[in-house]
Amino acid sequence: MIVAVEIPRFALHIALRVAKRTADTSIALGPQPGDPNVIGLCSAEAERNGLAPGLRVGEALARCPHLELVVPDPGATAVAAEQVTTALERIGAGIQVDASGTWLFESSGLERLHGGIEGVIRQTRAAIPVGLDVRIGVAPTLFSALQAARHAQRRVPLHLSDETAATFLAPLDATLLPLADTDHTALGHLGIHTIGQFAALPRTSVVERFGLDGLRAWHCAHGSDTARVQPRVPPQPIEAALHFPESVGALPALHAAARMLIGQIAQAAYSRGATIRSITLRAWIVDGGSWTRTITLRQASTQLDRLLTAALPSLAEVSGPVDTLVIRVDASGTAEGTQLAFAEPGDAQRRRQIHEAIRQISGTHGDDAILRTAAFEPWSRLPERQWALVPYDASNSPEHSA
Amino acid sequence: MGSRPVRRLEQPRTLGVITGPNGLPHAVRLDGKRRAVVAIRDDWLVQDRWWTDSPVDRHYFELVIEPGRVIVVFHDVRARQWHTHTPPNMAIRAQNARPA
């Protein structure tokens, strides 16, 4: 089973906690300095008054005159999110953090440890900081688990089985399916508005019209998608901070501070025998709020010039005078780990399917049914001696020899 | 394990080439049609495998033929025959093949 943990309005809750405010009034995240003049996440009361994220501030105040705006704090949000992830990892789960701010993990390895799925859910709930409105969904597939978490009641986990997943998904909006915007528009034009209607389409028609993405979405709609949780590698953080005696707004001063901090961190990582995979810059703004950026390096490194080249340009985006600069890195790279990934992890499944297809075709039509090119004498000046077609032998492929 | 057939790619196939008095290609017979050579873009010699019983001595030509297609042909100097490596229907358009 896959467990999805969703905390609605997470960034708003954290900003309110920093500002020591409560969420029981009409309150919303305001715009960051330099950002478009629109509101962010809204409290439930604000949403009842017709507000939604992305509304212009003027229009929001017109609709809801008692609306209060709170300064977003992405720095504190990132710290809190990392605390939640670490707490979930402590119960033994391999966590994938979804782009939408949902935490996902496989429960199969934990159920015996914690006394069944109920025990896992109990541990999960205990790992979330008190006061946050957590929704938990449990389902056999990734897509179903995400949707279950989004539709679960507070304090009541929504538990789907193989039999109930498709029934639960059927009435949901088809826009939730993982398809491109143009495909969603096409579905609307075809009069398909729910996941159930999409699932009722013939598989071959879906593949013909929407391609492989459509096939994946079709499996999602049936509660039979094969995507698995891809847990993150737990980071090995190293952090350094500099509190300025007086607020600093000049870019050269910020650069000098960042150079010093990154130098210290690179030295610490090097002495550990580790390399740095990503750098997170956080600046606490004097007027309240914070600014944060994460830069993921293409290749883990401790070379100072490379780290500075990656990190320093981002500091130009800091929106106001800073009183504290924090630099945190993930030093989970190994000193030898300089080889880049050849293929995305998602390719493994496709490769397995291709190999199975090859095995079946070869079994039916003989070894010569599928051929591959092989270099014979690629150095030869005679074209006909360079390459040849030979029977494809799946048993000699890297998949099988691994 | 039975014998595994190996099919070499780019095997030369015989081609009808009409040459001028200077021995250069003047027209090519392709798909049953006579195609005039518009231009010779390049030519080069390949002499290889001279240490074996079947040495290779070829004069390659990269031709632009009507109607604006590129084909590589070679003259086997020893056998006095013309060949091409380009499979039928694979001659590419000249403007696409022209290097930048």
Short mmCIF file of C-alpha atoms in Angstrom, two decimals:
data_model
loop_
_atom_site.label_atom_id
_atom_site.label_comp_id
_atom_site.label_asym_id
_atom_site.label_seq_id
_atom_site.Cartn_x
_atom_site.Cartn_y
_atom_site.Cartn_z
CA MET A 1 0.00 0.00 0.00
CA ILE A 2 1.04 3.58 -0.59
CA VAL A 3 0.45 6.18 2.10
CA ALA A 4 -0.01 9.81 1.09
CA VAL A 5 0.15 12.55 3.70
CA GLU A 6 -1.26 15.93 2.77
CA ILE A 7 -1.23 19.06 4.90
CA PRO A 8 -3.58 21.56 3.25
CA ARG A 9 -2.46 25.21 3.35
CA PHE A 10 0.90 24.18 4.77
CA ALA A 11 2.70 27.40 3.82
CA LEU A 12 -0.14 29.49 5.27
CA HIS A 13 -0.08 27.59 8.57
CA ILE A 14 3.66 28.06 8.90
CA ALA A 15 3.47 31.79 8.09
CA LEU A 16 0.69 32.18 10.67
CA ARG A 17 2.73 30.28 13.23
CA VAL A 18 5.71 32.59 12.65
CA ALA A 19 3.43 35.63 12.88
CA LYS A 20 1.71 34.15 15.99
CA ARG A 21 -1.71 34.42 14.39
CA THR A 22 -4.58 31.95 14.07
CA ALA A 23 -6.30 30.72 10.93
CA ASP A 24 -9.89 31.07 12.13
CA THR A 25 -10.42 34.46 10.46
CA SER A 26 -10.32 35.60 6.84
CA ILE A 27 -6.62 35.58 6.30
CA ALA A 28 -4.40 34.89 3.29
CA LEU A 29 -0.77 34.95 2.26
CA GLY A 30 0.17 38.30 0.77
CA PRO A 31 2.46 38.81 -2.19
CA GLN A 32 6.21 38.65 -1.73
CA PRO A 33 8.08 41.88 -2.48
CA GLY A 34 8.71 41.98 -6.22
CA ASP A 35 6.10 39.31 -6.98
CA PRO A 36 2.78 39.95 -8.79
CA ASN A 37 0.24 41.69 -6.59
CA VAL A 38 -1.91 38.65 -5.92
CA ILE A 39 -2.85 36.72 -2.80
CA GLY A 40 -1.56 33.24 -2.00
CA LEU A 41 -3.10 30.44 0.06
CA CYS A 42 -6.31 31.44 1.88
CA SER A 43 -7.83 30.27 5.16
CA ALA A 44 -11.07 28.29 5.04
CA GLU A 45 -13.00 31.35 6.23
CA ALA A 46 -11.47 33.43 3.43
CA GLU A 47 -12.37 30.78 0.85
CA ARG A 48 -15.96 30.85 2.13
CA ASN A 49 -15.92 34.57 1.37
CA GLY A 50 -15.09 33.84 -2.25
CA LEU A 51 -11.33 34.23 -2.19
CA ALA A 52 -8.91 31.95 -3.98
CA PRO A 53 -5.14 31.91 -4.51
CA GLY A 54 -4.11 34.06 -7.46
CA LEU A 55 -6.77 36.73 -6.93
CA ARG A 56 -5.52 40.31 -7.17
CA VAL A 57 -5.13 41.96 -3.76
CA GLY A 58 -7.51 44.82 -4.65
CA GLU A 59 -10.25 42.45 -5.72
CA ALA A 60 -9.71 40.23 -2.69
CA LEU A 61 -10.12 43.21 -0.34
CA ALA A 62 -13.23 44.27 -2.24
CA ARG A 63 -14.78 40.83 -1.83
CA CYS A 64 -13.73 40.47 1.77
CA PRO A 65 -13.09 43.84 3.52
CA HIS A 66 -11.98 42.13 6.74
CA LEU A 67 -9.28 40.17 4.94
CA GLU A 68 -5.93 40.16 6.70
CA LEU A 69 -2.74 39.46 4.80
CA VAL A 70 0.26 37.74 6.30
CA VAL A 71 3.79 37.87 4.88
CA PRO A 72 4.81 34.53 3.32
CA ASP A 73 7.82 32.89 4.88
CA PRO A 74 9.26 30.38 2.39
CA GLY A 75 12.34 29.91 4.57
CA ALA A 76 10.33 28.79 7.60
CA THR A 77 8.08 26.69 5.32
CA ALA A 78 11.08 24.84 3.88
CA VAL A 79 12.48 24.24 7.38
CA ALA A 80 9.10 22.92 8.59
CA ALA A 81 8.70 20.70 5.51
CA GLU A 82 12.14 19.24 6.10
CA GLN A 83 11.20 18.58 9.76
CA VAL A 84 8.08 16.69 8.64
CA THR A 85 10.09 14.66 6.10
CA THR A 86 12.75 13.81 8.66
CA ALA A 87 10.12 12.83 11.25
CA LEU A 88 8.45 10.51 8.73
CA GLU A 89 11.82 9.01 7.80
CA ARG A 90 12.37 8.28 11.50
CA ILE A 91 9.47 5.82 11.49
CA GLY A 92 11.38 3.91 8.83
CA ALA A 93 9.66 5.20 5.71
CA GLY A 94 11.44 6.04 2.44
CA ILE A 95 9.83 9.37 1.61
CA GLN A 96 9.05 10.91 -1.76
CA VAL A 97 8.06 14.55 -1.45
CA ASP A 98 5.59 15.35 -4.20
CA ALA A 99 5.88 18.68 -6.00
CA SER A 100 2.47 19.69 -4.62
CA GLY A 101 3.71 19.31 -1.03
CA THR A 102 2.47 15.81 -0.32
CA TRP A 103 4.55 13.16 1.38
CA LEU A 104 4.36 9.64 -0.04
CA PHE A 105 5.77 6.33 1.13
CA GLU A 106 5.30 2.58 0.76
CA SER A 107 3.85 0.98 3.86
CA SER A 108 4.64 -2.64 2.96
CA GLY A 109 7.97 -2.73 4.80
CA LEU A 110 6.58 -0.95 7.86
CA GLU A 111 3.37 -2.83 8.59
CA ARG A 112 5.03 -5.67 10.50
CA LEU A 113 7.18 -3.16 12.35
CA HIS A 114 4.28 -1.03 13.57
CA GLY A 115 1.46 -3.58 13.80
CA GLY A 116 -0.39 -3.33 10.51
CA ILE A 117 -1.48 -0.38 8.42
CA GLU A 118 -3.34 1.14 11.39
CA GLY A 119 -0.08 1.19 13.33
CA VAL A 120 1.69 2.87 10.40
CA ILE A 121 -1.03 5.53 10.22
CA ARG A 122 -0.80 6.06 13.98
CA GLN A 123 2.96 6.56 13.72
CA THR A 124 2.52 8.86 10.73
CA ARG A 125 0.04 11.01 12.62
CA ALA A 126 2.38 11.16 15.61
CA ALA A 127 5.24 12.33 13.37
CA ILE A 128 3.35 15.43 12.17
CA PRO A 129 3.73 18.51 14.40
CA VAL A 130 0.71 19.22 16.59
CA GLY A 131 -1.74 21.76 15.24
CA LEU A 132 -1.32 20.98 11.55
CA ASP A 133 -4.40 19.75 9.73
CA VAL A 134 -3.15 16.47 8.29
CA ARG A 135 -5.05 14.31 5.77
CA ILE A 136 -3.95 10.74 5.13
CA GLY A 137 -4.86 8.55 2.17
CA VAL A 138 -3.93 4.88 1.77
CA ALA A 139 -4.33 3.15 -1.57
CA PRO A 140 -2.69 0.49 -3.72
CA THR A 141 -1.41 2.99 -6.31
CA LEU A 142 0.33 6.34 -6.24
CA PHE A 143 -2.40 8.30 -8.03
CA SER A 144 -5.21 6.80 -5.92
CA ALA A 145 -3.28 7.49 -2.70
CA LEU A 146 -2.75 11.15 -3.69
CA GLN A 147 -6.44 11.61 -4.46
CA ALA A 148 -7.47 9.76 -1.29
CA ALA A 149 -5.33 12.11 0.81
CA ARG A 150 -6.84 15.17 -0.90
CA HIS A 151 -10.37 13.95 -0.21
CA ALA A 152 -9.85 12.46 3.25
CA GLN A 153 -11.62 13.95 6.24
CA ARG A 154 -9.63 15.47 9.06
CA ARG A 155 -8.58 12.76 11.56
CA VAL A 156 -10.18 10.02 9.38
CA PRO A 157 -7.72 8.38 6.98
CA LEU A 158 -9.26 7.32 3.69
CA HIS A 159 -8.31 3.73 3.01
CA LEU A 160 -8.88 2.39 -0.51
CA SER A 161 -8.46 -1.21 -1.63
CA ASP A 162 -7.94 -2.67 -5.10
CA GLU A 163 -11.72 -3.08 -5.39
CA THR A 164 -12.78 0.35 -4.14
CA ALA A 165 -10.09 2.52 -5.81
CA ALA A 166 -11.76 2.76 -9.23
CA THR A 167 -15.19 3.41 -7.66
CA PHE A 168 -13.73 6.20 -5.51
CA LEU A 169 -11.93 7.80 -8.45
CA ALA A 170 -14.88 7.62 -10.87
CA PRO A 171 -16.77 10.79 -9.81
CA LEU A 172 -13.63 12.94 -9.44
CA ASP A 173 -12.84 15.70 -11.91
CA ALA A 174 -10.94 14.53 -15.00
CA THR A 175 -8.58 17.51 -14.68
CA LEU A 176 -6.88 15.64 -11.82
CA LEU A 177 -5.50 13.10 -14.30
CA PRO A 178 -1.81 13.48 -15.13
CA LEU A 179 -2.24 14.86 -18.65
CA ALA A 180 -1.01 17.96 -20.46
CA ASP A 181 -3.24 21.06 -20.44
CA THR A 182 -4.01 20.62 -24.13
CA ASP A 183 -5.20 17.05 -23.46
CA HIS A 184 -7.43 18.28 -20.62
CA THR A 185 -8.92 20.83 -22.99
CA ALA A 186 -9.48 18.09 -25.56
CA LEU A 187 -11.20 15.93 -22.94
CA GLY A 188 -13.49 18.85 -22.10
CA HIS A 189 -14.35 19.26 -25.79
CA LEU A 190 -15.13 15.54 -25.98
CA GLY A 191 -17.57 15.90 -23.06
CA ILE A 192 -15.43 13.87 -20.67
CA HIS A 193 -15.54 15.59 -17.30
CA THR A 194 -14.99 12.82 -14.75
CA ILE A 195 -12.32 10.21 -14.23
CA GLY A 196 -14.98 7.52 -14.52
CA GLN A 197 -15.95 8.72 -18.00
CA PHE A 198 -12.28 8.63 -19.03
CA ALA A 199 -11.85 5.12 -17.57
CA ALA A 200 -14.84 3.93 -19.60
CA LEU A 201 -13.07 4.80 -22.88
CA PRO A 202 -11.56 1.87 -24.79
CA ARG A 203 -7.88 1.50 -24.03
CA THR A 204 -6.86 1.45 -27.69
CA SER A 205 -8.78 4.63 -28.43
CA VAL A 206 -7.05 6.40 -25.53
CA VAL A 207 -3.61 5.31 -26.78
CA GLU A 208 -4.47 6.38 -30.31
CA ARG A 209 -5.68 9.82 -29.24
CA PHE A 210 -3.42 10.68 -26.27
CA GLY A 211 -0.38 8.42 -26.72
CA LEU A 212 1.60 6.91 -23.85
CA ASP A 213 0.66 9.73 -21.46
CA GLY A 214 -2.96 8.90 -22.13
CA LEU A 215 -2.32 5.22 -21.41
CA ARG A 216 -0.72 6.12 -18.07
CA ALA A 217 -3.69 8.35 -17.23
CA TRP A 218 -6.07 5.55 -18.25
CA HIS A 219 -4.34 3.17 -15.83
CA CYS A 220 -4.51 5.87 -13.15
CA ALA A 221 -8.24 6.20 -13.77
CA HIS A 222 -8.64 2.44 -13.29
CA GLY A 223 -6.57 2.48 -10.10
CA SER A 224 -3.99 0.26 -11.77
CA ASP A 225 -1.06 2.59 -12.49
CA THR A 226 2.32 1.02 -11.87
CA ALA A 227 4.24 4.12 -10.79
CA ARG A 228 6.07 3.46 -7.55
CA VAL A 229 7.27 5.75 -4.79
CA GLN A 230 10.77 7.02 -5.47
CA PRO A 231 12.17 7.77 -2.04
CA ARG A 232 14.69 10.54 -1.69
CA VAL A 233 18.21 9.94 -0.47
CA PRO A 234 18.15 11.39 3.05
CA PRO A 235 20.29 14.52 2.93
CA GLN A 236 23.38 15.05 5.01
CA PRO A 237 22.91 18.71 5.81
CA ILE A 238 25.66 21.14 6.69
CA GLU A 239 24.51 24.59 7.65
CA ALA A 240 26.24 27.87 8.34
CA ALA A 241 24.64 31.17 9.25
CA LEU A 242 25.74 34.75 9.57
CA HIS A 243 23.80 37.29 11.65
CA PHE A 244 24.61 40.79 10.51
CA PRO A 245 24.98 43.40 13.28
CA GLU A 246 23.22 45.82 10.95
CA SER A 247 20.92 44.89 8.11
CA VAL A 248 22.65 44.42 4.76
CA GLY A 249 21.06 45.40 1.47
CA ALA A 250 24.11 45.79 -0.79
CA LEU A 251 24.74 42.87 -3.10
CA PRO A 252 28.57 42.91 -2.75
CA ALA A 253 28.21 42.54 1.03
CA LEU A 254 25.83 39.60 0.58
CA HIS A 255 28.26 38.06 -1.90
CA ALA A 256 31.13 38.43 0.55
CA ALA A 257 29.10 36.81 3.33
CA ALA A 258 27.98 33.97 1.06
CA ARG A 259 31.58 33.39 -0.10
CA MET A 260 32.71 33.06 3.49
CA LEU A 261 29.89 30.69 4.48
CA ILE A 262 30.19 28.51 1.38
CA GLY A 263 33.96 28.34 1.92
CA GLN A 264 33.42 27.06 5.47
CA ILE A 265 30.81 24.56 4.33
CA ALA A 266 32.90 23.27 1.40
CA GLN A 267 35.82 22.75 3.80
CA ALA A 268 33.58 20.86 6.24
CA ALA A 269 32.16 18.66 3.46
CA TYR A 270 35.63 17.96 2.07
CA SER A 271 36.98 16.94 5.46
CA ARG A 272 34.03 14.53 5.79
CA GLY A 273 34.90 12.95 2.45
CA ALA A 274 31.54 14.08 1.04
CA THR A 275 30.54 16.28 -1.85
CA ILE A 276 27.74 18.82 -2.10
CA ARG A 277 24.65 18.01 -4.15
CA SER A 278 22.52 21.09 -3.54
CA ILE A 279 22.78 24.51 -1.92
CA THR A 280 19.88 26.24 -0.19
CA LEU A 281 20.23 29.96 0.40
CA ARG A 282 17.94 31.58 2.97
CA ALA A 283 17.82 35.24 3.82
CA TRP A 284 15.70 36.57 6.66
CA ILE A 285 14.38 39.96 5.64
CA VAL A 286 14.44 42.82 8.16
CA ASP A 287 10.81 43.78 7.48
CA GLY A 288 9.62 40.24 8.14
CA GLY A 289 9.39 37.17 5.97
CA SER A 290 12.22 35.44 4.23
CA TRP A 291 13.66 34.57 0.85
CA THR A 292 14.87 31.14 -0.10
CA ARG A 293 16.35 29.45 -3.18
CA THR A 294 17.63 25.94 -3.70
CA ILE A 295 20.21 25.27 -6.37
CA THR A 296 20.82 21.66 -7.31
CA LEU A 297 24.25 21.10 -8.79
CA ARG A 298 24.53 19.07 -11.96
CA GLN A 299 27.46 17.28 -10.43
CA ALA A 300 28.19 16.91 -6.72
CA SER A 301 31.28 18.91 -5.86
CA THR A 302 33.29 20.64 -3.13
CA GLN A 303 35.14 22.94 -5.53
CA LEU A 304 34.64 26.41 -4.15
CA ASP A 305 34.62 28.21 -7.49
CA ARG A 306 31.99 25.86 -8.85
CA LEU A 307 29.80 26.27 -5.75
CA LEU A 308 30.12 30.05 -5.88
CA THR A 309 29.33 30.18 -9.60
CA ALA A 310 26.13 28.28 -8.92
CA ALA A 311 25.05 30.08 -5.77
CA LEU A 312 26.00 33.76 -6.00
CA PRO A 313 23.82 34.90 -8.94
CA SER A 314 20.67 33.94 -7.01
CA LEU A 315 21.43 36.48 -4.29
CA ALA A 316 20.48 39.26 -6.70
CA GLU A 317 16.86 38.18 -6.22
CA VAL A 318 16.81 38.96 -2.47
CA SER A 319 13.94 41.39 -2.05
CA GLY A 320 15.09 43.57 0.85
CA PRO A 321 17.69 44.26 3.52
CA VAL A 322 18.78 41.09 5.25
CA ASP A 323 19.57 40.52 8.90
CA THR A 324 20.52 36.84 8.71
CA LEU A 325 21.93 34.79 5.86
CA VAL A 326 21.75 31.01 6.18
CA ILE A 327 23.36 28.59 3.76
CA ARG A 328 22.51 24.94 4.02
CA VAL A 329 23.87 22.26 1.74
CA ASP A 330 23.10 18.63 1.17
CA ALA A 331 26.45 16.91 1.45
CA SER A 332 25.22 13.42 0.63
CA GLY A 333 27.40 13.04 -2.48
CA THR A 334 30.38 10.76 -2.32
CA ALA A 335 33.86 11.87 -3.26
CA GLU A 336 33.93 9.28 -6.05
CA GLY A 337 30.37 9.92 -7.17
CA THR A 338 31.19 11.87 -10.29
CA GLN A 339 29.36 9.65 -12.73
CA LEU A 340 26.13 11.14 -14.01
CA ALA A 341 22.94 9.14 -14.20
CA PHE A 342 22.59 7.57 -17.64
CA ALA A 343 18.82 7.17 -17.49
CA GLU A 344 15.95 8.31 -15.34
CA PRO A 345 14.74 5.73 -12.80
CA GLY A 346 11.39 5.68 -14.61
CA ASP A 347 13.10 4.11 -17.62
CA ALA A 348 13.70 0.86 -15.78
CA GLN A 349 10.05 -0.11 -15.97
CA ARG A 350 9.85 0.74 -19.69
CA ARG A 351 13.01 -1.28 -20.33
CA ARG A 352 11.53 -4.28 -18.54
CA GLN A 353 8.39 -4.02 -20.67
CA ILE A 354 10.47 -3.76 -23.87
CA HIS A 355 12.53 -6.80 -22.89
CA GLU A 356 9.39 -8.78 -22.14
CA ALA A 357 7.94 -7.79 -25.53
CA ILE A 358 11.18 -8.83 -27.25
CA ARG A 359 11.19 -12.15 -25.43
CA GLN A 360 7.62 -12.87 -26.51
CA ILE A 361 8.19 -11.86 -30.16
CA SER A 362 11.39 -13.91 -30.34
CA GLY A 363 9.58 -16.87 -28.82
CA THR A 364 6.80 -16.64 -31.41
CA HIS A 365 8.70 -15.71 -34.58
CA GLY A 366 12.22 -16.99 -33.90
CA ASP A 367 15.50 -15.38 -33.00
CA ASP A 368 15.74 -13.44 -36.26
CA ALA A 369 12.47 -11.56 -35.75
CA ILE A 370 14.20 -8.71 -33.92
CA LEU A 371 17.59 -7.45 -34.98
CA ARG A 372 19.94 -4.86 -33.65
CA THR A 373 22.85 -3.01 -35.17
CA ALA A 374 26.29 -4.13 -34.09
CA ALA A 375 29.60 -2.45 -34.79
CA PHE A 376 31.89 -4.83 -36.68
CA GLU A 377 34.77 -2.66 -37.78
CA PRO A 378 33.60 0.88 -37.05
CA TRP A 379 37.11 2.12 -37.85
CA SER A 380 37.00 0.70 -41.38
CA ARG A 381 37.00 3.06 -44.36
CA LEU A 382 34.65 0.72 -46.18
CA PRO A 383 31.04 1.43 -45.16
CA GLU A 384 29.89 -2.15 -45.68
CA ARG A 385 32.41 -3.43 -43.11
CA GLN A 386 31.41 -1.01 -40.33
CA TRP A 387 27.95 -2.13 -39.18
CA ALA A 388 25.77 -5.21 -39.37
CA LEU A 389 22.36 -6.39 -38.24
CA VAL A 390 22.50 -9.29 -35.80
CA PRO A 391 19.72 -11.08 -33.89
CA TYR A 392 18.77 -9.28 -30.68
CA ASP A 393 19.68 -11.45 -27.74
CA ALA A 394 17.75 -10.20 -24.69
CA SER A 395 19.63 -12.51 -22.34
CA ASN A 396 22.87 -10.61 -23.09
CA SER A 397 21.36 -7.21 -22.39
CA PRO A 398 22.53 -5.16 -19.38
CA GLU A 399 19.10 -5.71 -17.73
CA HIS A 400 19.72 -9.41 -17.42
CA SER A 401 23.39 -9.35 -16.69
CA ALA A 402 22.91 -6.87 -13.82
CA MET B 1 22.58 -22.73 -30.65
CA GLY B 2 22.00 -22.55 -34.39
CA SER B 3 23.98 -20.32 -36.69
CA ARG B 4 23.15 -16.68 -36.30
CA PRO B 5 22.70 -14.84 -39.62
CA VAL B 6 24.55 -11.54 -39.85
CA ARG B 7 23.29 -9.00 -42.32
CA ARG B 8 25.85 -6.34 -43.14
CA LEU B 9 24.55 -2.82 -43.57
CA GLU B 10 25.39 -0.53 -46.49
CA GLN B 11 26.30 -3.38 -48.82
CA PRO B 12 27.29 -1.97 -52.20
CA ARG B 13 24.77 -2.53 -54.97
CA THR B 14 25.46 -2.20 -58.63
CA LEU B 15 24.37 1.02 -60.26
CA GLY B 16 24.16 2.11 -63.88
CA VAL B 17 26.35 5.18 -64.33
CA ILE B 18 26.95 6.91 -67.67
CA THR B 19 30.31 8.58 -67.78
CA GLY B 20 31.62 11.37 -69.91
CA PRO B 21 34.80 11.28 -71.99
CA ASN B 22 36.81 12.29 -68.93
CA GLY B 23 35.51 9.27 -66.94
CA LEU B 24 33.43 11.40 -64.59
CA PRO B 25 29.76 10.49 -63.93
CA HIS B 26 27.44 12.21 -66.37
CA ALA B 27 24.14 10.51 -65.52
CA VAL B 28 22.85 7.83 -63.16
CA ARG B 29 20.23 5.18 -63.82
CA LEU B 30 18.13 5.10 -60.65
CA ASP B 31 14.80 3.33 -60.13
CA GLY B 32 14.66 2.69 -63.88
CA LYS B 33 15.02 6.39 -64.72
CA ARG B 34 17.93 8.30 -66.14
CA ARG B 35 18.97 11.10 -63.77
CA ALA B 36 21.42 13.68 -65.01
CA VAL B 37 24.28 14.63 -62.68
CA VAL B 38 23.85 18.29 -61.80
CA ALA B 39 27.06 18.63 -59.80
CA ILE B 40 29.87 16.62 -58.28
CA ARG B 41 30.07 17.86 -54.70
CA ASP B 42 33.08 15.84 -53.68
CA ASP B 43 35.26 12.95 -54.69
CA TRP B 44 37.84 10.83 -52.87
CA LEU B 45 39.87 7.67 -53.25
CA VAL B 46 39.75 4.66 -50.95
CA GLN B 47 42.52 2.09 -51.29
CA ASP B 48 42.28 -0.54 -48.59
CA ARG B 49 42.90 -4.18 -47.78
CA TRP B 50 45.87 -4.18 -50.15
CA TRP B 51 47.48 -6.81 -47.92
CA THR B 52 44.73 -9.35 -48.72
CA ASP B 53 43.77 -11.36 -51.80
CA SER B 54 40.89 -8.99 -52.48
CA PRO B 55 42.28 -5.46 -52.33
CA VAL B 56 39.92 -2.51 -52.60
CA ASP B 57 40.49 0.38 -54.96
CA ARG B 58 37.54 2.75 -55.21
CA HIS B 59 36.92 6.24 -56.50
CA TYR B 60 33.98 7.75 -54.58
CA PHE B 61 31.80 10.59 -55.90
CA GLU B 62 29.20 12.57 -54.02
CA LEU B 63 26.75 13.60 -56.71
CA VAL B 64 23.81 15.93 -56.90
CA ILE B 65 21.39 14.40 -59.37
CA GLU B 66 18.08 15.52 -60.77
CA PRO B 67 15.77 16.56 -59.19
CA GLY B 68 18.08 17.92 -56.49
CA ARG B 69 19.03 14.76 -54.65
CA VAL B 70 22.37 13.63 -53.23
CA ILE B 71 23.80 10.19 -53.82
CA VAL B 72 27.21 8.69 -53.12
CA VAL B 73 28.53 6.34 -55.81
CA PHE B 74 31.89 4.73 -56.33
CA HIS B 75 33.79 3.28 -59.22
CA ASP B 76 35.46 -0.03 -58.46
CA VAL B 77 38.67 0.51 -60.36
CA ARG B 78 39.63 -3.17 -60.46
CA ALA B 79 36.24 -4.57 -61.46
CA ARG B 80 35.42 -1.50 -63.60
CA GLN B 81 31.94 -1.34 -62.15
CA TRP B 82 29.86 1.37 -60.52
CA HIS B 83 28.18 0.85 -57.13
CA THR B 84 26.38 2.78 -54.42
CA HIS B 85 25.87 2.22 -50.70
CA THR B 86 22.63 4.20 -50.70
CA PRO B 87 19.62 1.86 -50.51
CA PRO B 88 16.83 2.44 -53.05
CA ASN B 89 14.55 5.38 -52.24
CA MET B 90 17.05 6.66 -49.68
CA ALA B 91 18.69 9.40 -51.73
CA ILE B 92 18.27 12.52 -49.66
CA ARG B 93 17.48 16.02 -50.75
CA ALA B 94 20.51 18.10 -51.57
CA GLN B 95 19.54 21.14 -49.51
CA ASN B 96 19.18 18.97 -46.36
CA ALA B 97 22.47 17.21 -46.86
CA ARG B 98 24.53 20.29 -47.59
CA PRO B 99 26.85 20.94 -44.61
CA ALA B 100 26.42 24.25 -42.78
#
